[in-house]
Amino acid sequence: MVRTVDWDDGDGGAVTAIDQRALPGEYRVQRLASVDSLVAAIADLTIRGAPALGAAGALGVALAARRHPGDPARVRAEAERVAAVRPTAVNLRRGVERALARLDDGPDAVVAEACAVLDEDEATNRRLARRAADVLTALGPDRPLRLLTHCNSGALATVAWGTGLGTIRELTQRGRVAEVLACETRPLLQGARLTAWELREIGVAHRLLVDSAAASAMARGLVDGVVVGADRVAANGDAANKIGTYALACAAARHGVPMVVVAPESTVDHATPSGDDIVIEERDGDEVRAFAGVPIAPPGTPVYNPAFDVTPAELLAAVVTEEATFRAGAWERTAVLR
């Protein structure tokens, strides 16, 4: 598999992206040669996942810098369009801001900075996956673990490797995974379409379950730990992730199952005091009223469709980044694993 998002320097430059809407039926890569096409790809979830969005944000600035050399005001306006597409994922704006910081040095410098974001992603994810694997190993029984995950936090949600699912990959390499239960993740089925596809590709034993079966699986003793990613983590450890994560955390707390959030430092927003301050994106109601274009509810049915929810830190065993672990109400910073 190629990188989820990447830079193609030919013909003036373009962003390449795995079309995540097409999986698992078709594996295809789009070439996005304009800011308009990139904004559309972020909005319709061709590109999704916090770290991947951060990379896409930086690449969007690179596109604008190449298209509008000598016009910094236009580049900044285009960059703001990219940053504003999905407000909950802090990585998107941070990727934009990182690339914009090189604007005065010219388009080639902006492209180089955006490509540096790509190059750093896999190494960052591998480090945080090792740290999170250590945490889950310490929290779980001394045998291969039965893990549950929600949405998609694998290579498709990043440039490469993954966060929550990257941790499962690391544990698999250690021989510490017995089975993964993957929630289908309504309403867009990122778990069924993407996580199940990735687990099959990397050869991990897994079963798919409907979101509403997760609490039952915990009650029956089928889950040793829950591991998920995040789109934004507040300074107090509250974590915003795909809708349904909070319900999993409540069930996990009820049944004594440790839940671990795995995310890069770029997802931690220390300027946001708590989850109450995180803006939650609400998406089009047709994502719920229809499935694969086929209506499944009466036309015009009112819909509440938040893309994310916030899990309070008190329900989490840990939040793990490549540099720190949040637990017991405080961030613990340790030596960075290489």
mmCIF file of C-alpha atoms in Angstrom:
data_model
loop_
_atom_site.group_PDB
_atom_site.id
_atom_site.type_symbol
_atom_site.label_atom_id
_atom_site.label_comp_id
_atom_site.label_asym_id
_atom_site.label_seq_id
_atom_site.Cartn_x
_atom_site.Cartn_y
_atom_site.Cartn_z
ATOM 1 C CA MET A 1 0.000 0.000 0.000
ATOM 2 C CA VAL A 2 1.298 3.442 -0.893
ATOM 3 C CA ARG A 3 1.112 6.306 1.584
ATOM 4 C CA THR A 4 -2.448 7.347 2.396
ATOM 5 C CA VAL A 5 -1.597 10.883 1.295
ATOM 6 C CA ASP A 6 1.527 11.939 -0.571
ATOM 7 C CA TRP A 7 3.035 14.612 -2.807
ATOM 8 C CA ASP A 8 3.554 14.174 -6.559
ATOM 9 C CA ASP A 9 5.960 16.839 -7.824
ATOM 10 C CA GLY A 10 5.155 16.309 -11.507
ATOM 11 C CA ASP A 11 3.202 18.792 -13.641
ATOM 12 C CA GLY A 12 3.409 21.572 -11.088
ATOM 13 C CA GLY A 13 2.648 19.383 -8.105
ATOM 14 C CA ALA A 14 -0.394 17.546 -6.780
ATOM 15 C CA VAL A 15 -1.618 15.656 -3.735
ATOM 16 C CA THR A 16 -2.181 11.927 -4.180
ATOM 17 C CA ALA A 17 -4.619 10.192 -1.843
ATOM 18 C CA ILE A 18 -6.109 6.741 -1.393
ATOM 19 C CA ASP A 19 -9.846 7.179 -1.951
ATOM 20 C CA GLN A 20 -11.220 5.878 1.328
ATOM 21 C CA ARG A 21 -14.799 6.078 0.083
ATOM 22 C CA ALA A 22 -14.109 3.313 -2.430
ATOM 23 C CA LEU A 23 -12.744 0.713 -0.007
ATOM 24 C CA PRO A 24 -13.105 -2.200 0.443
ATOM 25 C CA GLY A 25 -14.675 -2.702 -2.981
ATOM 26 C CA GLU A 26 -11.987 -0.870 -4.912
ATOM 27 C CA TYR A 27 -8.468 0.327 -4.128
ATOM 28 C CA ARG A 28 -7.774 3.507 -6.055
ATOM 29 C CA VAL A 29 -5.591 6.579 -5.713
ATOM 30 C CA GLN A 30 -6.778 10.074 -6.631
ATOM 31 C CA ARG A 31 -4.574 12.872 -7.926
ATOM 32 C CA LEU A 32 -5.728 16.214 -6.522
ATOM 33 C CA ALA A 33 -4.160 19.072 -8.454
ATOM 34 C CA SER A 34 -6.082 22.024 -6.989
ATOM 35 C CA VAL A 35 -7.042 23.363 -3.602
ATOM 36 C CA ASP A 36 -10.692 23.029 -4.628
ATOM 37 C CA SER A 37 -10.297 19.300 -5.234
ATOM 38 C CA LEU A 38 -8.370 18.830 -1.979
ATOM 39 C CA VAL A 39 -11.021 20.682 0.039
ATOM 40 C CA ALA A 40 -13.703 18.494 -1.545
ATOM 41 C CA ALA A 41 -11.702 15.337 -0.776
ATOM 42 C CA ILE A 42 -11.392 16.304 2.886
ATOM 43 C CA ALA A 43 -15.066 17.212 3.136
ATOM 44 C CA ASP A 44 -16.351 13.987 1.549
ATOM 45 C CA LEU A 45 -13.896 11.811 3.540
ATOM 46 C CA THR A 46 -11.783 10.675 0.620
ATOM 47 C CA ILE A 47 -9.082 11.763 3.086
ATOM 48 C CA ARG A 48 -9.862 11.251 6.780
ATOM 49 C CA GLY A 49 -8.148 10.510 10.083
ATOM 50 C CA ALA A 50 -6.469 13.166 12.202
ATOM 51 C CA PRO A 51 -2.798 12.583 11.241
ATOM 52 C CA ALA A 52 -3.708 12.146 7.560
ATOM 53 C CA LEU A 53 -5.660 15.402 7.722
ATOM 54 C CA GLY A 54 -2.644 17.137 9.221
ATOM 55 C CA ALA A 55 -0.543 15.977 6.289
ATOM 56 C CA ALA A 56 -3.275 16.982 3.849
ATOM 57 C CA GLY A 57 -3.415 20.441 5.413
ATOM 58 C CA ALA A 58 0.309 20.961 4.896
ATOM 59 C CA LEU A 59 0.064 19.655 1.344
ATOM 60 C CA GLY A 60 -2.834 22.023 0.660
ATOM 61 C CA VAL A 61 -0.591 24.965 1.466
ATOM 62 C CA ALA A 62 2.055 23.476 -0.836
ATOM 63 C CA LEU A 63 -0.528 23.307 -3.626
ATOM 64 C CA ALA A 64 -1.560 26.910 -3.068
ATOM 65 C CA ALA A 65 2.057 28.104 -2.948
ATOM 66 C CA ARG A 66 2.830 26.379 -6.243
ATOM 67 C CA ARG A 67 -0.340 27.737 -7.902
ATOM 68 C CA HIS A 68 0.053 31.321 -6.650
ATOM 69 C CA PRO A 69 3.781 32.172 -6.415
ATOM 70 C CA GLY A 70 4.373 35.773 -5.393
ATOM 71 C CA ASP A 71 0.862 36.163 -3.999
ATOM 72 C CA PRO A 72 1.105 35.352 -0.271
ATOM 73 C CA ALA A 73 -2.308 36.827 0.491
ATOM 74 C CA ARG A 74 -3.953 34.399 -1.940
ATOM 75 C CA VAL A 75 -1.984 31.488 -0.524
ATOM 76 C CA ARG A 76 -3.085 32.372 3.009
ATOM 77 C CA ALA A 77 -6.707 32.648 1.926
ATOM 78 C CA GLU A 78 -6.552 29.237 0.261
ATOM 79 C CA ALA A 79 -4.825 27.799 3.331
ATOM 80 C CA GLU A 80 -7.654 29.024 5.549
ATOM 81 C CA ARG A 81 -10.179 27.285 3.306
ATOM 82 C CA VAL A 82 -8.328 24.019 3.845
ATOM 83 C CA ALA A 83 -7.984 24.522 7.605
ATOM 84 C CA ALA A 84 -11.683 25.238 8.082
ATOM 85 C CA VAL A 85 -13.127 22.162 6.322
ATOM 86 C CA ARG A 86 -13.282 19.942 9.436
ATOM 87 C CA PRO A 87 -13.131 21.912 12.695
ATOM 88 C CA THR A 88 -12.787 19.117 15.266
ATOM 89 C CA ALA A 89 -9.522 17.609 13.988
ATOM 90 C CA VAL A 90 -6.814 19.901 15.349
ATOM 91 C CA ASN A 91 -4.138 18.251 13.160
ATOM 92 C CA LEU A 92 -5.647 19.775 10.025
ATOM 93 C CA ARG A 93 -5.081 23.363 11.097
ATOM 94 C CA ARG A 94 -1.712 22.528 12.620
ATOM 95 C CA GLY A 95 -0.525 21.037 9.333
ATOM 96 C CA VAL A 96 -1.662 24.175 7.533
ATOM 97 C CA GLU A 97 0.078 26.460 10.017
ATOM 98 C CA ARG A 98 3.316 24.479 9.884
ATOM 99 C CA ALA A 99 3.579 24.777 6.100
ATOM 100 C CA LEU A 100 2.493 28.440 6.132
ATOM 101 C CA ALA A 101 5.416 29.236 8.437
ATOM 102 C CA ARG A 102 7.739 28.671 5.434
ATOM 103 C CA LEU A 103 5.750 30.823 3.007
ATOM 104 C CA ASP A 104 8.205 33.727 3.054
ATOM 105 C CA ASP A 105 10.942 31.340 1.909
ATOM 106 C CA GLY A 106 9.162 30.532 -1.343
ATOM 107 C CA PRO A 107 7.043 27.708 -2.776
ATOM 108 C CA ASP A 108 9.830 25.111 -2.763
ATOM 109 C CA ALA A 109 10.368 25.662 0.967
ATOM 110 C CA VAL A 110 6.644 25.204 1.611
ATOM 111 C CA VAL A 111 6.655 21.953 -0.368
ATOM 112 C CA ALA A 112 9.722 20.742 1.539
ATOM 113 C CA GLU A 113 8.046 21.468 4.873
ATOM 114 C CA ALA A 114 4.874 19.659 3.827
ATOM 115 C CA CYS A 115 6.906 16.654 2.726
ATOM 116 C CA ALA A 116 8.698 16.686 6.090
ATOM 117 C CA VAL A 117 5.292 16.238 7.761
ATOM 118 C CA LEU A 118 4.786 13.132 5.629
ATOM 119 C CA ASP A 119 8.222 11.731 6.388
ATOM 120 C CA GLU A 120 7.812 12.176 10.137
ATOM 121 C CA ASP A 121 4.422 10.487 10.351
ATOM 122 C CA GLU A 122 5.365 6.819 10.226
ATOM 123 C CA ALA A 123 8.287 7.209 12.637
ATOM 124 C CA THR A 124 6.038 9.089 15.065
ATOM 125 C CA ASN A 125 3.309 6.458 14.819
ATOM 126 C CA ARG A 126 5.733 3.598 15.395
ATOM 127 C CA ARG A 127 7.073 5.296 18.534
ATOM 128 C CA LEU A 128 3.651 5.965 19.998
ATOM 129 C CA ALA A 129 2.482 2.442 19.071
ATOM 130 C CA ARG A 130 5.399 0.951 21.012
ATOM 131 C CA ARG A 131 4.570 3.073 24.045
ATOM 132 C CA ALA A 132 0.860 2.255 23.860
ATOM 133 C CA ALA A 133 1.606 -1.457 23.416
ATOM 134 C CA ASP A 134 3.628 -1.367 26.626
ATOM 135 C CA VAL A 135 0.712 0.312 28.436
ATOM 136 C CA LEU A 136 -1.862 -2.194 27.182
ATOM 137 C CA THR A 137 0.433 -5.112 28.014
ATOM 138 C CA ALA A 138 0.800 -3.854 31.574
ATOM 139 C CA LEU A 139 -2.959 -3.324 31.950
ATOM 140 C CA GLY A 140 -4.062 -6.650 30.482
ATOM 141 C CA PRO A 141 -3.746 -10.302 31.453
ATOM 142 C CA ASP A 142 -0.504 -12.174 30.827
ATOM 143 C CA ARG A 143 -1.607 -13.782 27.560
ATOM 144 C CA PRO A 144 -2.497 -12.692 24.021
ATOM 145 C CA LEU A 145 -5.096 -9.941 24.305
ATOM 146 C CA ARG A 146 -8.629 -9.708 22.978
ATOM 147 C CA LEU A 147 -8.963 -6.099 21.884
ATOM 148 C CA LEU A 148 -11.847 -3.950 20.693
ATOM 149 C CA THR A 149 -11.450 -0.909 18.473
ATOM 150 C CA HIS A 150 -13.751 1.704 16.978
ATOM 151 C CA CYS A 151 -13.714 3.659 13.713
ATOM 152 C CA ASN A 152 -10.395 3.435 11.837
ATOM 153 C CA SER A 153 -7.085 4.449 13.407
ATOM 154 C CA GLY A 154 -4.793 2.489 11.114
ATOM 155 C CA ALA A 155 -2.501 3.382 8.233
ATOM 156 C CA LEU A 156 -5.496 4.812 6.354
ATOM 157 C CA ALA A 157 -6.043 7.390 9.099
ATOM 158 C CA THR A 158 -2.401 8.470 8.975
ATOM 159 C CA VAL A 159 0.290 8.745 6.330
ATOM 160 C CA ALA A 160 1.530 5.286 7.329
ATOM 161 C CA TRP A 161 1.373 2.660 10.120
ATOM 162 C CA GLY A 162 -1.470 4.024 12.291
ATOM 163 C CA THR A 163 -2.190 5.049 15.887
ATOM 164 C CA GLY A 164 -4.726 2.838 17.693
ATOM 165 C CA LEU A 165 -4.583 0.188 14.992
ATOM 166 C CA GLY A 166 -0.847 0.786 14.746
ATOM 167 C CA THR A 167 -0.683 -0.288 18.393
ATOM 168 C CA ILE A 168 -2.522 -3.483 17.487
ATOM 169 C CA ARG A 169 0.031 -4.050 14.723
ATOM 170 C CA GLU A 170 2.852 -3.626 17.245
ATOM 171 C CA LEU A 171 1.200 -6.019 19.692
ATOM 172 C CA THR A 172 0.667 -8.510 16.867
ATOM 173 C CA GLN A 173 4.382 -8.439 16.087
ATOM 174 C CA ARG A 174 5.018 -9.228 19.764
ATOM 175 C CA GLY A 175 2.628 -12.193 19.629
ATOM 176 C CA ARG A 176 0.273 -10.480 22.077
ATOM 177 C CA VAL A 177 -3.007 -10.339 20.085
ATOM 178 C CA ALA A 178 -5.537 -13.167 20.207
ATOM 179 C CA GLU A 179 -8.354 -11.393 18.386
ATOM 180 C CA VAL A 180 -9.643 -7.945 17.494
ATOM 181 C CA LEU A 181 -13.316 -6.993 17.610
ATOM 182 C CA ALA A 182 -13.879 -4.117 15.187
ATOM 183 C CA CYS A 183 -17.006 -2.000 15.604
ATOM 184 C CA GLU A 184 -18.682 -1.239 12.281
ATOM 185 C CA THR A 185 -18.829 2.462 13.303
ATOM 186 C CA ARG A 186 -22.021 4.102 12.114
ATOM 187 C CA PRO A 187 -22.992 6.067 10.166
ATOM 188 C CA LEU A 188 -20.127 5.829 7.645
ATOM 189 C CA LEU A 189 -18.905 2.348 8.559
ATOM 190 C CA GLN A 190 -15.196 3.165 8.765
ATOM 191 C CA GLY A 191 -14.761 0.110 10.954
ATOM 192 C CA ALA A 192 -16.524 -2.269 8.582
ATOM 193 C CA ARG A 193 -15.065 -0.784 5.407
ATOM 194 C CA LEU A 194 -11.584 0.258 6.495
ATOM 195 C CA THR A 195 -10.499 -1.346 9.777
ATOM 196 C CA ALA A 196 -11.686 -4.820 8.761
ATOM 197 C CA TRP A 197 -9.877 -4.349 5.430
ATOM 198 C CA GLU A 198 -6.633 -3.322 7.170
ATOM 199 C CA LEU A 199 -6.835 -6.165 9.698
ATOM 200 C CA ARG A 200 -7.231 -8.650 6.863
ATOM 201 C CA GLU A 201 -4.329 -7.111 4.961
ATOM 202 C CA ILE A 202 -1.971 -7.421 7.941
ATOM 203 C CA GLY A 203 -3.224 -10.886 8.915
ATOM 204 C CA VAL A 204 -4.759 -10.203 12.343
ATOM 205 C CA ALA A 205 -7.547 -12.473 13.593
ATOM 206 C CA HIS A 206 -10.665 -10.337 13.833
ATOM 207 C CA ARG A 207 -14.436 -10.215 13.881
ATOM 208 C CA LEU A 208 -16.739 -7.364 12.933
ATOM 209 C CA LEU A 209 -19.545 -6.393 15.281
ATOM 210 C CA VAL A 210 -22.338 -3.836 15.185
ATOM 211 C CA ASP A 211 -21.688 -0.856 17.444
ATOM 212 C CA SER A 212 -24.544 -1.755 19.779
ATOM 213 C CA ALA A 213 -23.019 -5.209 20.453
ATOM 214 C CA ALA A 214 -19.818 -3.844 22.018
ATOM 215 C CA ALA A 215 -21.199 -3.505 25.550
ATOM 216 C CA SER A 216 -22.564 -7.046 25.350
ATOM 217 C CA ALA A 217 -19.155 -8.345 24.256
ATOM 218 C CA MET A 218 -17.585 -6.718 27.309
ATOM 219 C CA ALA A 219 -20.276 -8.120 29.593
ATOM 220 C CA ARG A 220 -19.570 -11.606 28.263
ATOM 221 C CA GLY A 221 -15.865 -11.264 29.023
ATOM 222 C CA LEU A 222 -14.748 -11.163 25.378
ATOM 223 C CA VAL A 223 -12.692 -7.963 25.652
ATOM 224 C CA ASP A 224 -9.431 -7.403 27.556
ATOM 225 C CA GLY A 225 -8.920 -3.826 26.384
ATOM 226 C CA VAL A 226 -10.285 -1.082 24.139
ATOM 227 C CA VAL A 227 -7.892 0.913 21.965
ATOM 228 C CA VAL A 228 -8.906 3.884 19.807
ATOM 229 C CA GLY A 229 -7.423 6.961 18.179
ATOM 230 C CA ALA A 230 -8.492 10.590 18.608
ATOM 231 C CA ASP A 231 -9.104 13.712 16.552
ATOM 232 C CA ARG A 232 -8.385 16.106 19.408
ATOM 233 C CA VAL A 233 -7.224 15.622 22.995
ATOM 234 C CA ALA A 234 -7.802 18.494 25.432
ATOM 235 C CA ALA A 235 -5.247 19.609 27.992
ATOM 236 C CA ASN A 236 -7.095 17.722 30.737
ATOM 237 C CA GLY A 237 -7.031 14.426 28.811
ATOM 238 C CA ASP A 238 -10.603 14.536 27.486
ATOM 239 C CA ALA A 239 -10.566 12.963 24.008
ATOM 240 C CA ALA A 240 -12.728 13.637 20.965
ATOM 241 C CA ASN A 241 -13.069 10.654 18.652
ATOM 242 C CA LYS A 242 -15.573 9.197 16.211
ATOM 243 C CA ILE A 243 -19.147 9.212 17.490
ATOM 244 C CA GLY A 244 -19.798 6.169 19.661
ATOM 245 C CA THR A 245 -16.461 6.247 21.469
ATOM 246 C CA TYR A 246 -17.994 7.788 24.596
ATOM 247 C CA ALA A 247 -20.565 4.974 24.794
ATOM 248 C CA LEU A 248 -17.737 2.437 24.559
ATOM 249 C CA ALA A 249 -15.913 4.190 27.390
ATOM 250 C CA CYS A 250 -18.995 4.060 29.605
ATOM 251 C CA ALA A 251 -19.418 0.335 28.925
ATOM 252 C CA ALA A 252 -15.712 -0.315 29.460
ATOM 253 C CA ALA A 253 -15.770 1.491 32.802
ATOM 254 C CA ARG A 254 -18.834 -0.505 33.880
ATOM 255 C CA HIS A 255 -17.106 -3.810 33.107
ATOM 256 C CA GLY A 256 -13.605 -2.949 34.308
ATOM 257 C CA VAL A 257 -12.071 -3.032 30.822
ATOM 258 C CA PRO A 258 -9.178 -0.566 30.342
ATOM 259 C CA MET A 259 -9.606 1.889 27.468
ATOM 260 C CA VAL A 260 -6.550 3.536 25.916
ATOM 261 C CA VAL A 261 -6.506 6.458 23.464
ATOM 262 C CA VAL A 262 -3.481 6.530 21.146
ATOM 263 C CA ALA A 263 -2.669 9.753 19.293
ATOM 264 C CA PRO A 264 0.371 11.789 18.252
ATOM 265 C CA GLU A 265 1.419 14.910 20.134
ATOM 266 C CA SER A 266 0.028 16.960 17.242
ATOM 267 C CA THR A 267 -3.464 15.819 18.268
ATOM 268 C CA VAL A 268 -3.075 17.114 21.842
ATOM 269 C CA ASP A 269 -4.399 20.679 22.061
ATOM 270 C CA HIS A 270 -3.047 22.209 25.245
ATOM 271 C CA ALA A 271 -4.842 25.457 24.348
ATOM 272 C CA THR A 272 -8.170 23.664 24.795
ATOM 273 C CA PRO A 273 -8.734 23.249 28.555
ATOM 274 C CA SER A 274 -11.319 20.458 28.413
ATOM 275 C CA GLY A 275 -13.607 18.498 26.148
ATOM 276 C CA ASP A 276 -16.348 21.069 26.771
ATOM 277 C CA ASP A 277 -14.334 23.474 24.613
ATOM 278 C CA ILE A 278 -13.975 21.156 21.598
ATOM 279 C CA VAL A 279 -16.097 22.120 18.600
ATOM 280 C CA ILE A 280 -18.029 19.054 17.410
ATOM 281 C CA GLU A 281 -18.609 18.796 13.670
ATOM 282 C CA GLU A 282 -22.142 17.891 12.591
ATOM 283 C CA ARG A 283 -22.523 16.265 9.200
ATOM 284 C CA ASP A 284 -25.237 15.967 6.557
ATOM 285 C CA GLY A 285 -28.304 14.024 7.624
ATOM 286 C CA ASP A 286 -28.279 11.991 4.411
ATOM 287 C CA GLU A 287 -25.382 9.998 5.865
ATOM 288 C CA VAL A 288 -27.949 8.542 8.268
ATOM 289 C CA ARG A 289 -31.096 8.658 6.104
ATOM 290 C CA ALA A 290 -29.458 6.628 3.324
ATOM 291 C CA PHE A 291 -26.936 3.831 2.916
ATOM 292 C CA ALA A 292 -24.834 3.582 -0.277
ATOM 293 C CA GLY A 293 -27.290 5.989 -1.861
ATOM 294 C CA VAL A 294 -30.343 3.912 -0.948
ATOM 295 C CA PRO A 295 -32.859 5.623 1.393
ATOM 296 C CA ILE A 296 -33.364 3.746 4.675
ATOM 297 C CA ALA A 297 -35.542 6.329 6.453
ATOM 298 C CA PRO A 298 -38.575 8.351 5.371
ATOM 299 C CA PRO A 299 -37.581 11.342 3.218
ATOM 300 C CA GLY A 300 -36.961 14.466 5.226
ATOM 301 C CA THR A 301 -36.601 12.651 8.569
ATOM 302 C CA PRO A 302 -34.816 15.052 10.949
ATOM 303 C CA VAL A 303 -31.335 13.778 11.852
ATOM 304 C CA TYR A 304 -28.832 14.411 14.636
ATOM 305 C CA ASN A 305 -25.475 13.465 13.090
ATOM 306 C CA PRO A 306 -22.445 14.568 15.123
ATOM 307 C CA ALA A 307 -19.217 13.232 13.668
ATOM 308 C CA PHE A 308 -17.522 12.964 17.079
ATOM 309 C CA ASP A 309 -18.162 12.720 20.789
ATOM 310 C CA VAL A 310 -15.941 13.514 23.769
ATOM 311 C CA THR A 311 -14.824 10.917 26.299
ATOM 312 C CA PRO A 312 -13.945 12.385 29.724
ATOM 313 C CA ALA A 313 -10.421 11.569 30.854
ATOM 314 C CA GLU A 314 -11.755 9.937 34.022
ATOM 315 C CA LEU A 315 -13.131 7.073 31.916
ATOM 316 C CA LEU A 316 -9.789 6.389 30.220
ATOM 317 C CA ALA A 317 -7.003 4.185 31.507
ATOM 318 C CA ALA A 318 -4.530 6.305 29.546
ATOM 319 C CA VAL A 319 -3.957 8.661 26.655
ATOM 320 C CA VAL A 320 -0.657 7.768 24.989
ATOM 321 C CA THR A 321 1.416 9.879 22.597
ATOM 322 C CA GLU A 322 4.935 9.360 21.300
ATOM 323 C CA GLU A 323 6.237 11.560 24.125
ATOM 324 C CA ALA A 324 3.817 11.351 27.046
ATOM 325 C CA THR A 325 1.099 9.412 28.838
ATOM 326 C CA PHE A 326 -1.918 11.012 30.501
ATOM 327 C CA ARG A 327 -3.361 9.130 33.457
ATOM 328 C CA ALA A 328 -4.440 9.857 37.018
ATOM 329 C CA GLY A 329 -5.165 13.462 36.049
ATOM 330 C CA ALA A 330 -1.703 14.436 34.804
ATOM 331 C CA TRP A 331 0.629 14.171 31.838
ATOM 332 C CA GLU A 332 3.704 12.011 32.448
ATOM 333 C CA ARG A 333 6.589 12.801 30.146
ATOM 334 C CA THR A 334 9.239 10.166 29.665
ATOM 335 C CA ALA A 335 12.207 9.583 27.424
ATOM 336 C CA VAL A 336 11.093 9.312 23.814
ATOM 337 C CA LEU A 337 11.476 5.784 22.425
ATOM 338 C CA ARG A 338 13.307 5.625 19.108
#
